[in-house]
mmCIF file of C-alpha atoms in Angstrom:
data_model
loop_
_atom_site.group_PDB
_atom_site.id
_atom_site.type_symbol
_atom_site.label_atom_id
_atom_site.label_comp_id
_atom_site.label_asym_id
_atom_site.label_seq_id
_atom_site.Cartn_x
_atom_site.Cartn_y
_atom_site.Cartn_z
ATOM 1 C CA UNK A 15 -168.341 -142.586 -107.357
ATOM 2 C CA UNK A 16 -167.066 -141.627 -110.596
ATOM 3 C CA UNK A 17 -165.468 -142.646 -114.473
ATOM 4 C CA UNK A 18 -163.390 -141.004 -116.619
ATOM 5 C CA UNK A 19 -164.912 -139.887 -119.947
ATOM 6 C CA UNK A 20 -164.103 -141.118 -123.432
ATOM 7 C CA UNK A 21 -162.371 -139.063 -125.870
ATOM 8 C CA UNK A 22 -165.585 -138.398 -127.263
ATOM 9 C CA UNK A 23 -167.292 -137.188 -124.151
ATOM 10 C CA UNK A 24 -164.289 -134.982 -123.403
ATOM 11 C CA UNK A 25 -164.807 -133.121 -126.998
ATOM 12 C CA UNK A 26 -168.554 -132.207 -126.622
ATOM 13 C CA UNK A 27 -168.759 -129.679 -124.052
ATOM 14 C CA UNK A 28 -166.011 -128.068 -125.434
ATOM 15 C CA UNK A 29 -167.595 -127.362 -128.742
ATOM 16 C CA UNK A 30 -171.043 -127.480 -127.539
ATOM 17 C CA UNK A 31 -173.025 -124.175 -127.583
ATOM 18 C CA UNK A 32 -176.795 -122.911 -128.111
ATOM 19 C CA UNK A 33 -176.524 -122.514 -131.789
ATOM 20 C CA UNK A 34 -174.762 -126.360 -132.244
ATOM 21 C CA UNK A 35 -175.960 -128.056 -129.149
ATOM 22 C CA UNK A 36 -174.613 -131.730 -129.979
ATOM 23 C CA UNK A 37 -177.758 -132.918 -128.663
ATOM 24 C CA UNK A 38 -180.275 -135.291 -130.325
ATOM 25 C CA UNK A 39 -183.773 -136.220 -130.060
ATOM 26 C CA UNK A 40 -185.491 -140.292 -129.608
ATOM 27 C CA UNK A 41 -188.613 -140.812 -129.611
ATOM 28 C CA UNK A 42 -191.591 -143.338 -128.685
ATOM 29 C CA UNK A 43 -194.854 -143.305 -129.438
ATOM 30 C CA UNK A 44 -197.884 -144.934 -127.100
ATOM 31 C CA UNK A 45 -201.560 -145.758 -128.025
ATOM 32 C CA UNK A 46 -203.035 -143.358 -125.037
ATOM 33 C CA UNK A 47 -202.068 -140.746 -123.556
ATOM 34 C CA UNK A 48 -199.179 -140.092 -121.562
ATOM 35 C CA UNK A 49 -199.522 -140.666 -117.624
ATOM 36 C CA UNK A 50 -196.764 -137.726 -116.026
ATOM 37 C CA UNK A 51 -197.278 -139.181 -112.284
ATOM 38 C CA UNK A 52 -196.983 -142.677 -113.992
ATOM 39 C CA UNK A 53 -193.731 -142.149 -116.617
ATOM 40 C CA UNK A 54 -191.880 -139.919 -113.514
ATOM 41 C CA UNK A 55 -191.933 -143.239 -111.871
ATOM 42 C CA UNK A 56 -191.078 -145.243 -114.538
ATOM 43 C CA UNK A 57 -188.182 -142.848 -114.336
ATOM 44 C CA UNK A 58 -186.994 -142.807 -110.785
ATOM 45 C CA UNK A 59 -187.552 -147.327 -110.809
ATOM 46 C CA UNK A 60 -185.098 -148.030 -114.051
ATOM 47 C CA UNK A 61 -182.743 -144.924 -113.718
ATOM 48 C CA UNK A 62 -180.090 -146.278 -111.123
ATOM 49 C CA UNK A 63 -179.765 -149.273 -113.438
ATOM 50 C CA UNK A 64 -178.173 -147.336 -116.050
ATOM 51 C CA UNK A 65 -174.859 -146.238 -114.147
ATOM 52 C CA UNK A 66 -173.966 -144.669 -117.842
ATOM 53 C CA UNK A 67 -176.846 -141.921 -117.359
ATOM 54 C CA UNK A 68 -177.158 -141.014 -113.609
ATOM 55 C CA UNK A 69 -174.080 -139.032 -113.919
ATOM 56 C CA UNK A 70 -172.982 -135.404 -114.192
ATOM 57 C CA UNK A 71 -170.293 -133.958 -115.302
ATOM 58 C CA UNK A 72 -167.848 -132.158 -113.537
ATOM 59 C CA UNK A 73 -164.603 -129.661 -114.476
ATOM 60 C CA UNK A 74 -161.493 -130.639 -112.866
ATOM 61 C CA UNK A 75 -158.316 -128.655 -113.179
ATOM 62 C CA UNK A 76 -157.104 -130.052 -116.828
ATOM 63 C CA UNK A 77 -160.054 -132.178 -117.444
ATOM 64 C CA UNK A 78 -163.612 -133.182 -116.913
ATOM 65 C CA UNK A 79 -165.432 -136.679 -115.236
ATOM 66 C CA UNK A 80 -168.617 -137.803 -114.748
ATOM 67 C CA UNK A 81 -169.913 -137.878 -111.423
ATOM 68 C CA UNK A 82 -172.818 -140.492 -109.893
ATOM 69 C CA UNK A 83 -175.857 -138.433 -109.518
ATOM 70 C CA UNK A 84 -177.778 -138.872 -106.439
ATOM 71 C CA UNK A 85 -180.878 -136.556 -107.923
ATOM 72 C CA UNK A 86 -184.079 -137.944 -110.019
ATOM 73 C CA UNK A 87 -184.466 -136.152 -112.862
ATOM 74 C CA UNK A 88 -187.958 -134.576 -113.850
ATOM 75 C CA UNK A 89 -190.373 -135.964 -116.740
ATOM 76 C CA UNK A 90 -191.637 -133.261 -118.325
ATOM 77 C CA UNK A 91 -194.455 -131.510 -120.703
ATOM 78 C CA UNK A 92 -192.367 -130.943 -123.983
ATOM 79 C CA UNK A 93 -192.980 -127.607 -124.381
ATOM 80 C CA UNK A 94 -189.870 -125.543 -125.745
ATOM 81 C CA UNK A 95 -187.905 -126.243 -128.769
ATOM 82 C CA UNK A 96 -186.653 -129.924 -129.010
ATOM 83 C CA UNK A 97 -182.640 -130.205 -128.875
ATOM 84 C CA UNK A 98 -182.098 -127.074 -127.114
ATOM 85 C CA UNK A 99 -178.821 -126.385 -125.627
ATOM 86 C CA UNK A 100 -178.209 -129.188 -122.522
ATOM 87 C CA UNK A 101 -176.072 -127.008 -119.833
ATOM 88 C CA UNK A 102 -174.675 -129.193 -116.860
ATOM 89 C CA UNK A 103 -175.899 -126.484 -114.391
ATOM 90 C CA UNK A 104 -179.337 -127.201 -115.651
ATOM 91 C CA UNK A 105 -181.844 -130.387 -115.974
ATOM 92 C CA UNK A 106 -180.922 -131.272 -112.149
ATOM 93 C CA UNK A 107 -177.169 -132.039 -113.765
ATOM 94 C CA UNK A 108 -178.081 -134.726 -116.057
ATOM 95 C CA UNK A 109 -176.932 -134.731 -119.574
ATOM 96 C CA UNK A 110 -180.081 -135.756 -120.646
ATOM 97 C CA UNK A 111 -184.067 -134.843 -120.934
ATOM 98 C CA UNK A 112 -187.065 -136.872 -120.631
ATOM 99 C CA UNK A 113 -190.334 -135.203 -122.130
ATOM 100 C CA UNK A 114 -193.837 -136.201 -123.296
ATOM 101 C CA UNK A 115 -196.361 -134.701 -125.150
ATOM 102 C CA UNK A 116 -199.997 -136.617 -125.844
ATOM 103 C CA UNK A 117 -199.119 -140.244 -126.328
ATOM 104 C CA UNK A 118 -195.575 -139.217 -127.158
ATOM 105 C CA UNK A 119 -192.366 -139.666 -124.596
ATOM 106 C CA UNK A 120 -188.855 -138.145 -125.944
ATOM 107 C CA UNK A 121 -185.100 -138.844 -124.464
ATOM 108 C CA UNK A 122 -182.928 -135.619 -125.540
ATOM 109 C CA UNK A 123 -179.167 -137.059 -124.872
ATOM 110 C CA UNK A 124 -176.289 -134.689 -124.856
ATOM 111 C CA UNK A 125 -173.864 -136.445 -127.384
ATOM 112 C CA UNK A 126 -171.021 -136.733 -124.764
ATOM 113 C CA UNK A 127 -173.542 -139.034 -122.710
ATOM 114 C CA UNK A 128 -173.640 -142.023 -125.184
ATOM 115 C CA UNK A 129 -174.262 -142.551 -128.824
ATOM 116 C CA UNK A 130 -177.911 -143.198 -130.655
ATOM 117 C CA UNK A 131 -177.582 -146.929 -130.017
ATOM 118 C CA UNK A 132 -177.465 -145.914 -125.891
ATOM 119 C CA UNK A 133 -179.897 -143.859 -125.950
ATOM 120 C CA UNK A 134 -182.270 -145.814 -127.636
ATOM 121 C CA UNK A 135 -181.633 -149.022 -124.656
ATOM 122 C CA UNK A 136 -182.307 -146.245 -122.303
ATOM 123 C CA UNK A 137 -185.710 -144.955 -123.773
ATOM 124 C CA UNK A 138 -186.883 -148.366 -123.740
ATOM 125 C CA UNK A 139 -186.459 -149.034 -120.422
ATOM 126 C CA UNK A 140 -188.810 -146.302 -119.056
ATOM 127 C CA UNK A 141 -191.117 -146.766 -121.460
ATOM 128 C CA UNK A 142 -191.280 -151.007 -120.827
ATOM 129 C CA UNK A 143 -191.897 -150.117 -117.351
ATOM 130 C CA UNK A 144 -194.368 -147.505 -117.387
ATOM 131 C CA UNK A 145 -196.386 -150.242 -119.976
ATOM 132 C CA UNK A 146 -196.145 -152.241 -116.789
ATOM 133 C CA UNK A 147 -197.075 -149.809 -114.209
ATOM 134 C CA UNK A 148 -199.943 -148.408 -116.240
ATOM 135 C CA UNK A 149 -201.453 -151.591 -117.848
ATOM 136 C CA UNK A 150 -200.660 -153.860 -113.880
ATOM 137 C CA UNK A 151 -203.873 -156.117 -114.493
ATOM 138 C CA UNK A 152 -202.721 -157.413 -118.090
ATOM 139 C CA UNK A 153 -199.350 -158.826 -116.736
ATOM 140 C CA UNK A 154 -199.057 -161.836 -114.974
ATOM 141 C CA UNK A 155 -197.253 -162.040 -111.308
ATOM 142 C CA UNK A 156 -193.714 -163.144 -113.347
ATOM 143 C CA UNK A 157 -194.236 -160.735 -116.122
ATOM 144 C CA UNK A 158 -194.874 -157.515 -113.321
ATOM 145 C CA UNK A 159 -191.924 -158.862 -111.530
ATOM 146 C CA UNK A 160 -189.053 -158.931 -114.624
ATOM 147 C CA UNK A 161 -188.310 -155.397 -115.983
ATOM 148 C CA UNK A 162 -188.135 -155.296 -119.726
ATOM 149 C CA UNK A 163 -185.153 -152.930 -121.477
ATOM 150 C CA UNK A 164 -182.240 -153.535 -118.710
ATOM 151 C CA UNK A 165 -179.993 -155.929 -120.950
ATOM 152 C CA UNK A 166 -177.999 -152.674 -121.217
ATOM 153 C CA UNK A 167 -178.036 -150.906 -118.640
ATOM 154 C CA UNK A 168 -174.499 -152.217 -116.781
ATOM 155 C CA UNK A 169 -172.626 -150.985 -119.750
ATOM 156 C CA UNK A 170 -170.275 -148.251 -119.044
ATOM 157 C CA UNK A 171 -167.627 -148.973 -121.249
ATOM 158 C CA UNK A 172 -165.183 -146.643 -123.846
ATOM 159 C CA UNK A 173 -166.725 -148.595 -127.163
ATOM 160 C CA UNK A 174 -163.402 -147.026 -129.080
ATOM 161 C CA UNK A 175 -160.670 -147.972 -126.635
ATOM 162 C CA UNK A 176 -161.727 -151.724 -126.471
ATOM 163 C CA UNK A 177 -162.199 -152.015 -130.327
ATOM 164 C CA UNK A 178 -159.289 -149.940 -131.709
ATOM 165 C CA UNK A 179 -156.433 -151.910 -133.358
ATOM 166 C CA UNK A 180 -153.258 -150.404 -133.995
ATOM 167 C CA UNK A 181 -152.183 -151.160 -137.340
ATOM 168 C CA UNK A 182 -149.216 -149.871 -139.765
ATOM 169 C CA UNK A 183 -149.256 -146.223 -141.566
ATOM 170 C CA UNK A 184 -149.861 -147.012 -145.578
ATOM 171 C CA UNK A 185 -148.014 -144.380 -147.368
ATOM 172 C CA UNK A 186 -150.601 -142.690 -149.425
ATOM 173 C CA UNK A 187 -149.939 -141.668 -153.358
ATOM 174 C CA UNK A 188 -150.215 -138.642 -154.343
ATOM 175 C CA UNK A 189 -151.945 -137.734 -157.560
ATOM 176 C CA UNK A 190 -152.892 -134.852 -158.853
ATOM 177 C CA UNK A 191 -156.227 -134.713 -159.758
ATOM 178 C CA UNK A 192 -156.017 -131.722 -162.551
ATOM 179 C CA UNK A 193 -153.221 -130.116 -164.296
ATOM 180 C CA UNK A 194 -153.874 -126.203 -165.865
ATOM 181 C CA UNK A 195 -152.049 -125.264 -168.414
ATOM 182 C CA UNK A 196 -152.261 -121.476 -169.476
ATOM 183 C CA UNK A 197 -150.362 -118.396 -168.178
ATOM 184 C CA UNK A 198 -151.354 -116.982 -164.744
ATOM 185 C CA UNK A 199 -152.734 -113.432 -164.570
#
């Protein structure tokens, strides 16, 4: 299975390298410690929900796609710089990172993936169901049984395409804004 890319998602790699990575960094923050074992399956439960994020992209001859992902990707200690470079040949394929450090769990998102407002439905989805998974005896049998943070996760949709609205070219004046006066050397 695959979808064809936005405009947006079709710039990124192009201009991505290491030294402007277009990737960006969201963050949650816990009251304990962070449970690896526990968040990794957080991870692998709410992941094929979002259809948006368990995708890689691929190169075709003239363009690029996203592909379905059959892999999980890895929780991980945040150890290395935060925003680093995302390369499609690394991170299992995915075009994003999840890492946690202390009582601390981070989404890195590679800009052609989705915007801020995306990323942020996706952190909360892991972290909603790791609450549940780590804290079982505080939920009722109803409350275990509904996972929190998927309101969002069926949207794969080009945000631009559906909102754009063709409208007439205004001819712009031209002003100057400053007139010299003088000779020129």
């Amino acid at each position: 299975e695959y979808h064809k890319p936005d405009n947006a998602s079709l710039l990124f790699p192009a201009v991505a390298c290491s030294s402007d990575a277009h990737v960006f960094r969201i963050s949650a923050q816990l009251s304990e410690p962070v449970q690896s074992e526990l968040l990794q399956t957080a991870l692998e439960q709410v992941l094929p929900q979002f259809r948006a994020y368990n995708v890689r992209m691929r190169k075709a001859v003239y363009t690029s796609y996203f592909e379905t992902n059959r892999d999980y990707p890895r929780a991980r200690k945040d150890w290395a710089r935060p925003c680093r470079y995302l390369s499609c040949e690394n991170d299992d394929g995915f075009l994003f990172r999840v890492r946690y450090w202390g009582n601390e769990i981070h989404t890195e998102t590679f800009h052609a993936l989705t915007d801020g407002t995306g990323a942020l439905y996706f952190l909360k989805a892991p972290c909603y169901r790791y609450i549940q998974l780590a804290h079982a005896g505080n939920f009722t049998k109803e409350q275990a049984a509904r996972w929190f943070g998927l309101e969002h996760a069926g949207n794969v949709r080009d945000g631009y395409a559906e909102n754009y609205q063709p409208g007439k070219m205004r001819a712009h004046r031209r002003i100057k804004a400053c007139r010299l006066t003088g000779k020129l050397r």
